[in-house]
PDB file of C-alpha atoms in Angstrom:
ATOM      1  CA  MET J   1     -18.083  39.388  58.127  1.00 49.00           C
ATOM      2  CA  GLY J   2     -20.413  36.852  56.992  1.00 48.00           C
ATOM      3  CA  PRO J   3     -19.616  33.755  55.637  1.00 46.00           C
ATOM      4  CA  GLU J   4     -18.212  33.810  52.060  1.00 46.00           C
ATOM      5  CA  THR J   5     -20.783  32.815  49.668  1.00 46.00           C
ATOM      6  CA  GLN J   6     -19.778  29.983  46.789  1.00 47.00           C
ATOM      7  CA  GLN J   7     -19.876  31.161  43.740  1.00 48.00           C
ATOM      8  CA  GLN J   8     -22.325  28.610  41.709  1.00 47.00           C
ATOM      9  CA  PRO J   9     -21.037  27.396  38.431  1.00 46.00           C
ATOM     10  CA  PRO J  10     -23.169  28.998  35.385  1.00 46.00           C
ATOM     11  CA  ILE J  11     -25.813  26.816  34.035  1.00 44.00           C
ATOM     12  CA  PRO J  12     -25.564  26.285  30.438  1.00 43.00           C
ATOM     13  CA  ASP J  13     -28.053  26.949  27.881  1.00 43.00           C
ATOM     14  CA  THR J  14     -30.780  24.532  27.320  1.00 43.00           C
ATOM     15  CA  ALA J  15     -30.368  25.057  23.531  1.00 43.00           C
ATOM     16  CA  VAL J  16     -26.707  24.131  23.727  1.00 39.00           C
ATOM     17  CA  ILE J  17     -27.328  21.227  25.879  1.00 38.00           C
ATOM     18  CA  GLU J  18     -29.973  19.716  22.952  1.00 43.00           C
ATOM     19  CA  GLN J  19     -27.387  20.496  20.346  1.00 45.00           C
ATOM     20  CA  ILE J  20     -24.903  18.414  22.103  1.00 40.00           C
ATOM     21  CA  THR J  21     -27.293  15.401  22.772  1.00 40.00           C
ATOM     22  CA  ASN J  22     -28.736  15.579  19.150  1.00 46.00           C
ATOM     23  CA  ASN J  23     -25.058  15.268  17.665  1.00 47.00           C
ATOM     24  CA  GLU J  24     -24.240  12.075  16.417  1.00 51.00           C
ATOM     25  CA  GLY J  25     -20.716  10.708  15.921  1.00 52.00           C
ATOM     26  CA  PHE J  26     -18.181  12.568  13.956  1.00 53.00           C
ATOM     27  CA  GLN J  27     -20.437  14.696  12.576  1.00 56.00           C
ATOM     28  CA  GLY J  28     -21.523  16.276  15.250  1.00 59.00           C
ATOM     29  CA  LEU J  29     -18.063  17.539  16.338  1.00 62.00           C
ATOM     30  CA  ALA J  30     -16.967  20.986  15.807  1.00 67.00           C
ATOM     31  CA  PRO J  31     -15.073  21.628  12.647  1.00 68.00           C
ATOM     32  CA  PRO J  32     -11.525  22.311  14.494  1.00 70.00           C
ATOM     33  CA  LEU J  33     -11.935  19.097  16.379  1.00 71.00           C
ATOM     34  CA  GLN J  34     -12.699  17.039  13.109  1.00 67.00           C
ATOM     35  CA  ILE J  35      -9.484  18.636  11.377  1.00 72.00           C
ATOM     36  CA  ALA J  36      -7.767  17.627  14.637  1.00 71.00           C
ATOM     37  CA  LEU J  37      -8.909  13.864  14.365  1.00 71.00           C
ATOM     38  CA  MET J  38      -8.223  13.540  10.997  1.00 71.00           C
ATOM     39  CA  LEU J  39      -4.670  14.708  10.968  1.00 71.00           C
ATOM     40  CA  GLY J  40      -4.165  12.361  13.859  1.00 69.00           C
ATOM     41  CA  ALA J  41      -5.436   9.371  11.807  1.00 68.00           C
ATOM     42  CA  MET J  42      -3.130  10.320   9.062  1.00 69.00           C
ATOM     43  CA  ILE J  43      -0.342   8.585  11.741  1.00 71.00           C
ATOM     44  CA  LEU J  44      -2.049   5.240  10.882  1.00 72.00           C
ATOM     45  CA  LEU J  45      -1.560   6.039   7.070  1.00 71.00           C
ATOM     46  CA  SER J  46       1.911   4.728   6.890  1.00 73.00           C
ATOM     47  CA  GLY J  47       0.914   1.196   8.112  1.00 74.00           C
ATOM     48  CA  ALA J  48      -2.305   1.434   5.673  1.00 73.00           C
ATOM     49  CA  LEU J  49      -0.525   2.383   2.884  1.00 72.00           C
ATOM     50  CA  VAL J  50       2.117  -0.724   3.287  1.00 78.00           C
ATOM     51  CA  SER J  51      -0.755  -3.157   4.256  1.00 82.00           C
ATOM     52  CA  VAL J  52      -3.794  -2.536   1.803  1.00 86.00           C
ATOM     53  CA  THR J  53      -2.414  -0.818  -1.104  1.00 88.00           C
ATOM     54  CA  SER J  54      -0.478  -1.875  -3.958  1.00 88.00           C
ATOM     55  CA  PHE J  55       2.879  -0.170  -2.525  1.00 90.00           C
ATOM     56  CA  THR J  56       4.233  -3.635  -0.932  1.00 89.00           C
ATOM     57  CA  ARG J  57       4.436  -5.338  -4.449  1.00 91.00           C
ATOM     58  CA  ILE J  58       5.845  -2.285  -6.154  1.00 92.00           C
ATOM     59  CA  VAL J  59       8.357  -1.220  -3.700  1.00 91.00           C
ATOM     60  CA  ILE J  60       9.792  -5.001  -3.492  1.00 91.00           C
ATOM     61  CA  VAL J  61      10.021  -5.570  -7.263  1.00 92.00           C
ATOM     62  CA  LEU J  62      11.877  -2.465  -7.720  1.00 91.00           C
ATOM     63  CA  SER J  63      14.375  -3.100  -4.735  1.00 90.00           C
ATOM     64  CA  PHE J  64      14.875  -6.505  -6.881  1.00 90.00           C
ATOM     65  CA  VAL J  65      15.683  -4.469  -9.835  1.00 90.00           C
ATOM     66  CA  ARG J  66      18.126  -2.315  -7.920  1.00 89.00           C
ATOM     67  CA  ARG J  67      20.057  -5.476  -6.661  1.00 87.00           C
ATOM     68  CA  ALA J  68      19.665  -7.364  -9.821  1.00 86.00           C
ATOM     69  CA  LEU J  69      21.800  -4.411 -11.491  1.00 85.00           C
ATOM     70  CA  SER J  70      24.513  -4.484  -8.756  1.00 82.00           C
ATOM     71  CA  THR J  71      24.355  -0.701  -8.579  1.00 81.00           C
ATOM     72  CA  GLN J  72      24.437  -0.559  -4.726  1.00 77.00           C
ATOM     73  CA  GLU J  73      22.366   2.363  -3.795  1.00 80.00           C
ATOM     74  CA  ILE J  74      21.707   3.794  -7.510  1.00 83.00           C
ATOM     75  CA  PRO J  75      18.669   4.428  -7.334  1.00 85.00           C
ATOM     76  CA  PRO J  76      18.682   5.897  -3.909  1.00 87.00           C
ATOM     77  CA  ASN J  77      16.036   4.587  -1.617  1.00 87.00           C
ATOM     78  CA  GLN J  78      14.242   8.018  -1.629  1.00 89.00           C
ATOM     79  CA  VAL J  79      13.915   7.546  -5.485  1.00 89.00           C
ATOM     80  CA  ILE J  80      12.444   3.949  -5.036  1.00 90.00           C
ATOM     81  CA  ILE J  81      10.250   5.030  -2.538  1.00 90.00           C
ATOM     82  CA  GLY J  82       8.948   8.001  -4.576  1.00 90.00           C
ATOM     83  CA  LEU J  83       8.616   6.159  -7.529  1.00 90.00           C
ATOM     84  CA  SER J  84       6.744   3.268  -5.498  1.00 90.00           C
ATOM     85  CA  LEU J  85       4.268   5.904  -3.826  1.00 89.00           C
ATOM     86  CA  PHE J  86       3.227   7.277  -7.500  1.00 91.00           C
ATOM     87  CA  LEU J  87       2.863   4.188  -9.056  1.00 91.00           C
ATOM     88  CA  THR J  88       0.746   3.138  -6.113  1.00 90.00           C
ATOM     89  CA  LEU J  89      -1.480   6.186  -6.572  1.00 90.00           C
ATOM     90  CA  PHE J  90      -1.467   5.422 -10.401  1.00 91.00           C
ATOM     91  CA  VAL J  91      -2.612   1.901  -9.447  1.00 90.00           C
ATOM     92  CA  MET J  92      -5.321   2.747  -6.926  1.00 88.00           C
ATOM     93  CA  GLY J  93      -6.724   5.521  -8.676  1.00 87.00           C
ATOM     94  CA  PRO J  94      -9.799   3.602  -9.827  1.00 88.00           C
ATOM     95  CA  THR J  95     -10.439   2.609  -6.536  1.00 89.00           C
ATOM     96  CA  LEU J  96      -9.904   6.163  -4.705  1.00 87.00           C
ATOM     97  CA  GLN J  97     -11.968   7.634  -7.160  1.00 88.00           C
ATOM     98  CA  ASN J  98     -14.796   5.384  -5.918  1.00 88.00           C
ATOM     99  CA  ILE J  99     -13.809   6.106  -2.480  1.00 86.00           C
ATOM    100  CA  GLN J 100     -13.994   9.990  -3.510  1.00 85.00           C
ATOM    101  CA  LYS J 101     -17.495   9.544  -5.310  1.00 86.00           C
ATOM    102  CA  ASN J 102     -19.310   7.383  -2.995  1.00 85.00           C
ATOM    103  CA  SER J 103     -18.424   7.845   0.324  1.00 83.00           C
ATOM    104  CA  ILE J 104     -16.047  11.229   0.785  1.00 81.00           C
ATOM    105  CA  LYS J 105     -18.306  13.569  -1.299  1.00 85.00           C
ATOM    106  CA  PRO J 106     -21.609  12.450  -0.149  1.00 82.00           C
ATOM    107  CA  TYR J 107     -20.245  12.690   3.279  1.00 80.00           C
ATOM    108  CA  LEU J 108     -18.817  16.282   3.152  1.00 82.00           C
ATOM    109  CA  ASP J 109     -22.211  17.230   1.484  1.00 80.00           C
ATOM    110  CA  LYS J 110     -23.772  15.674   4.512  1.00 80.00           C
ATOM    111  CA  LYS J 111     -25.922  13.211   2.759  1.00 82.00           C
ATOM    112  CA  ILE J 112     -24.435  10.068   4.661  1.00 79.00           C
ATOM    113  CA  SER J 113     -23.099   9.517   7.791  1.00 82.00           C
ATOM    114  CA  ALA J 114     -19.462   9.034   9.072  1.00 78.00           C
ATOM    115  CA  THR J 115     -20.314   5.111   9.724  1.00 82.00           C
ATOM    116  CA  GLN J 116     -21.813   4.823   6.194  1.00 84.00           C
ATOM    117  CA  ALA J 117     -18.603   6.958   4.610  1.00 83.00           C
ATOM    118  CA  TRP J 118     -16.251   4.480   6.752  1.00 81.00           C
ATOM    119  CA  GLU J 119     -18.022   1.430   5.401  1.00 83.00           C
ATOM    120  CA  GLY J 120     -18.096   2.773   1.874  1.00 85.00           C
ATOM    121  CA  SER J 121     -14.425   3.272   1.714  1.00 84.00           C
ATOM    122  CA  VAL J 122     -13.595  -0.085   3.618  1.00 83.00           C
ATOM    123  CA  GLY J 123     -15.805  -1.815   0.970  1.00 84.00           C
ATOM    124  CA  GLU J 124     -13.893  -0.255  -1.956  1.00 86.00           C
ATOM    125  CA  MET J 125     -10.585  -1.199  -0.429  1.00 87.00           C
ATOM    126  CA  ARG J 126     -11.708  -4.757   0.222  1.00 87.00           C
ATOM    127  CA  GLN J 127     -12.720  -5.292  -3.360  1.00 88.00           C
ATOM    128  CA  PHE J 128      -9.294  -4.277  -4.517  1.00 89.00           C
ATOM    129  CA  MET J 129      -8.159  -6.653  -1.976  1.00 89.00           C
ATOM    130  CA  LEU J 130      -9.831  -9.557  -2.974  1.00 88.00           C
ATOM    131  CA  GLN J 131      -9.054  -9.328  -6.671  1.00 89.00           C
ATOM    132  CA  GLN J 132      -5.250  -9.610  -5.765  1.00 89.00           C
ATOM    133  CA  THR J 133      -5.653 -12.219  -3.062  1.00 89.00           C
ATOM    134  CA  ARG J 134      -4.806 -15.922  -3.757  1.00 89.00           C
ATOM    135  CA  PRO J 135      -7.469 -18.214  -2.438  1.00 87.00           C
ATOM    136  CA  GLU J 136      -5.030 -20.421  -0.981  1.00 89.00           C
ATOM    137  CA  ASP J 137      -3.841 -17.719   1.074  1.00 87.00           C
ATOM    138  CA  LEU J 138      -7.372 -16.792   1.986  1.00 87.00           C
ATOM    139  CA  SER J 139      -8.480 -20.086   3.043  1.00 85.00           C
ATOM    140  CA  LEU J 140      -5.183 -20.393   4.870  1.00 85.00           C
ATOM    141  CA  PHE J 141      -6.199 -17.613   7.476  1.00 85.00           C
ATOM    142  CA  LEU J 142      -9.587 -18.735   7.170  1.00 84.00           C
ATOM    143  CA  THR J 143      -8.682 -21.822   8.651  1.00 83.00           C
ATOM    144  CA  MET J 144      -6.400 -20.657  11.110  1.00 84.00           C
ATOM    145  CA  SER J 145      -8.936 -18.021  12.492  1.00 80.00           C
ATOM    146  CA  GLU J 146     -11.489 -20.933  12.848  1.00 75.00           C
ATOM    147  CA  VAL J 147     -14.432 -18.626  11.457  1.00 72.00           C
ATOM    148  CA  GLY J 148     -15.645 -21.658   9.873  1.00 69.00           C
ATOM    149  CA  THR J 149     -17.540 -22.240   6.379  1.00 72.00           C
ATOM    150  CA  VAL J 150     -17.871 -18.477   4.466  1.00 73.00           C
ATOM    151  CA  LYS J 151     -20.644 -18.391   2.026  1.00 75.00           C
ATOM    152  CA  THR J 152     -19.969 -15.254   0.285  1.00 78.00           C
ATOM    153  CA  THR J 153     -16.824 -12.762   0.071  1.00 77.00           C
ATOM    154  CA  ALA J 154     -18.816 -10.167   2.087  1.00 77.00           C
ATOM    155  CA  ASN J 155     -18.751 -12.491   4.825  1.00 78.00           C
ATOM    156  CA  ILE J 156     -14.815 -12.558   5.009  1.00 82.00           C
ATOM    157  CA  PRO J 157     -13.594 -10.635   8.299  1.00 84.00           C
ATOM    158  CA  THR J 158     -11.157  -7.999   7.576  1.00 81.00           C
ATOM    159  CA  ARG J 159      -8.642  -9.309  10.281  1.00 84.00           C
ATOM    160  CA  VAL J 160      -8.329 -12.327   7.757  1.00 85.00           C
ATOM    161  CA  LEU J 161      -8.502 -10.479   4.392  1.00 87.00           C
ATOM    162  CA  VAL J 162      -5.794  -7.996   5.284  1.00 87.00           C
ATOM    163  CA  PRO J 163      -3.065 -10.518   6.326  1.00 88.00           C
ATOM    164  CA  SER J 164      -4.111 -12.978   3.327  1.00 90.00           C
ATOM    165  CA  PHE J 165      -3.869  -9.841   0.983  1.00 91.00           C
ATOM    166  CA  ILE J 166       0.054  -9.044   2.268  1.00 91.00           C
ATOM    167  CA  VAL J 167       1.241 -12.870   1.995  1.00 92.00           C
ATOM    168  CA  SER J 168      -0.415 -12.975  -1.397  1.00 92.00           C
ATOM    169  CA  GLU J 169       1.572  -9.603  -2.391  1.00 91.00           C
ATOM    170  CA  LEU J 170       4.773 -10.911  -0.925  1.00 92.00           C
ATOM    171  CA  LYS J 171       4.616 -14.007  -2.937  1.00 92.00           C
ATOM    172  CA  THR J 172       3.667 -12.190  -6.285  1.00 91.00           C
ATOM    173  CA  ALA J 173       6.546  -9.575  -5.640  1.00 91.00           C
ATOM    174  CA  PHE J 174       9.150 -12.256  -5.379  1.00 93.00           C
ATOM    175  CA  ILE J 175       7.864 -14.281  -8.617  1.00 92.00           C
ATOM    176  CA  MET J 176       8.148 -11.076 -10.242  1.00 91.00           C
ATOM    177  CA  GLY J 177      11.668 -10.498  -8.843  1.00 89.00           C
ATOM    178  CA  PHE J 178      12.946 -13.756  -9.638  1.00 90.00           C
ATOM    179  CA  CYS J 179      11.930 -13.454 -13.389  1.00 89.00           C
ATOM    180  CA  ILE J 180      13.630  -9.855 -13.534  1.00 88.00           C
ATOM    181  CA  TYR J 181      16.724 -11.311 -11.520  1.00 87.00           C
ATOM    182  CA  VAL J 182      17.537 -14.525 -13.871  1.00 87.00           C
ATOM    183  CA  PRO J 183      18.793 -12.350 -17.214  1.00 86.00           C
ATOM    184  CA  PHE J 184      21.062 -10.620 -14.963  1.00 87.00           C
ATOM    185  CA  LEU J 185      22.544 -13.500 -12.920  1.00 86.00           C
ATOM    186  CA  LEU J 186      22.787 -14.952 -16.552  1.00 87.00           C
ATOM    187  CA  ILE J 187      25.307 -12.340 -17.594  1.00 85.00           C
ATOM    188  CA  ASP J 188      27.046 -12.633 -14.287  1.00 83.00           C
ATOM    189  CA  ILE J 189      27.480 -16.487 -15.072  1.00 85.00           C
ATOM    190  CA  VAL J 190      28.749 -15.685 -18.253  1.00 85.00           C
ATOM    191  CA  VAL J 191      31.204 -13.007 -17.219  1.00 82.00           C
ATOM    192  CA  SER J 192      32.683 -14.977 -14.602  1.00 85.00           C
ATOM    193  CA  THR J 193      33.056 -17.935 -16.994  1.00 84.00           C
ATOM    194  CA  ILE J 194      34.783 -16.065 -19.542  1.00 82.00           C
ATOM    195  CA  LEU J 195      37.083 -14.225 -17.089  1.00 80.00           C
ATOM    196  CA  MET J 196      38.105 -17.818 -15.363  1.00 81.00           C
ATOM    197  CA  SER J 197      39.071 -18.641 -19.015  1.00 81.00           C
ATOM    198  CA  LEU J 198      41.239 -16.051 -19.696  1.00 78.00           C
ATOM    199  CA  GLY J 199      42.823 -16.546 -16.315  1.00 77.00           C
ATOM    200  CA  MET J 200      41.867 -13.383 -15.200  1.00 74.00           C
ATOM    201  CA  MET J 201      40.810 -15.120 -11.697  1.00 73.00           C
ATOM    202  CA  MET J 202      41.783 -12.128  -9.532  1.00 76.00           C
ATOM    203  CA  MET J 203      39.223  -9.334 -11.188  1.00 74.00           C
ATOM    204  CA  PRO J 204      35.827  -9.334  -9.917  1.00 77.00           C
ATOM    205  CA  PRO J 205      33.229 -10.371 -12.163  1.00 73.00           C
ATOM    206  CA  VAL J 206      31.265  -7.510 -10.882  1.00 76.00           C
ATOM    207  CA  ILE J 207      33.298  -4.880 -12.603  1.00 80.00           C
ATOM    208  CA  ILE J 208      32.687  -6.257 -15.905  1.00 80.00           C
ATOM    209  CA  SER J 209      29.010  -7.395 -15.539  1.00 81.00           C
ATOM    210  CA  THR J 210      27.550  -4.246 -14.280  1.00 84.00           C
ATOM    211  CA  PRO J 211      28.176  -2.367 -17.181  1.00 84.00           C
ATOM    212  CA  CYS J 212      27.083  -5.112 -19.440  1.00 84.00           C
ATOM    213  CA  LYS J 213      23.896  -5.286 -17.319  1.00 86.00           C
ATOM    214  CA  LEU J 214      23.347  -1.588 -17.178  1.00 87.00           C
ATOM    215  CA  MET J 215      23.784  -1.203 -20.968  1.00 87.00           C
ATOM    216  CA  LEU J 216      21.259  -4.419 -21.501  1.00 85.00           C
ATOM    217  CA  PHE J 217      18.675  -2.422 -19.112  1.00 85.00           C
ATOM    218  CA  VAL J 218      19.068   1.053 -21.081  1.00 88.00           C
ATOM    219  CA  LEU J 219      18.909  -1.042 -24.500  1.00 88.00           C
ATOM    220  CA  VAL J 220      15.321  -2.729 -23.748  1.00 86.00           C
ATOM    221  CA  ASP J 221      14.053   0.433 -21.758  1.00 85.00           C
ATOM    222  CA  GLY J 222      14.322  -1.664 -18.612  1.00 85.00           C
ATOM    223  CA  TRP J 223      12.277   1.243 -16.543  1.00 89.00           C
ATOM    224  CA  HIS J 224       9.101   1.520 -19.235  1.00 90.00           C
ATOM    225  CA  LEU J 225       9.020  -2.175 -18.802  1.00 89.00           C
ATOM    226  CA  VAL J 226       9.404  -2.572 -14.899  1.00 89.00           C
ATOM    227  CA  ALA J 227       6.648  -0.002 -14.843  1.00 90.00           C
ATOM    228  CA  TYR J 228       4.311  -1.365 -17.376  1.00 91.00           C
ATOM    229  CA  SER J 229       4.693  -4.865 -15.939  1.00 90.00           C
ATOM    230  CA  LEU J 230       3.668  -3.609 -12.389  1.00 89.00           C
ATOM    231  CA  SER J 231       0.952  -1.429 -13.431  1.00 89.00           C
ATOM    232  CA  GLN J 232      -0.720  -4.620 -15.504  1.00 88.00           C
ATOM    233  CA  SER J 233      -0.203  -6.859 -12.782  1.00 87.00           C
ATOM    234  CA  PHE J 234      -2.847  -5.204 -11.030  1.00 86.00           C
ATOM    235  CA  VAL J 235      -5.567  -5.478 -13.601  1.00 79.00           C
TER     236      VAL J 235
END
């Protein structure tokens, strides 16, 4: 028997090679691969949700409300996070609509490239963050990053804008939490003073103050005021 002939790999069709060569970036990928990449990118949504949206301020303020009421785990963490999530969607509604209108829809209609859609989406988020970022926080990170003089907001790097926005949101959230905490702290002080004057020093003041705080919170329609204040704080 003669030597075995090696089987040559099939030569790909010229049309297929041209199609692969002419494809550009994400748009050139097959639809199943695009879906796989988008699902993989959703892993980063949790970090983006906390970093570049109104979620941070909302969840911290709601946590302050629960702690000020001295209700321990009521409402539960799931309720706090769920309410924070939907309030975030409500506050971010105009920004998300602009992203859908100016970036996502044109990209799905193949009017713009994936790069243009990404830049448009980032631009909308940057505009939202710039409106909520304090100038002093922005100046701090610009100084530390040694970027130099920035003439317009468009020249501010995103790596500088995001931490500035987060620090500014934390400061705003703690200020709002302090304003919420003070009235309930006064109730605790009054109840403690009354119990001491009556000689009931062995009774924990929280047993008396918690029902009083709950009654006050319900009478003033506290959740309504908190949700309204949070929504208006982003206007």
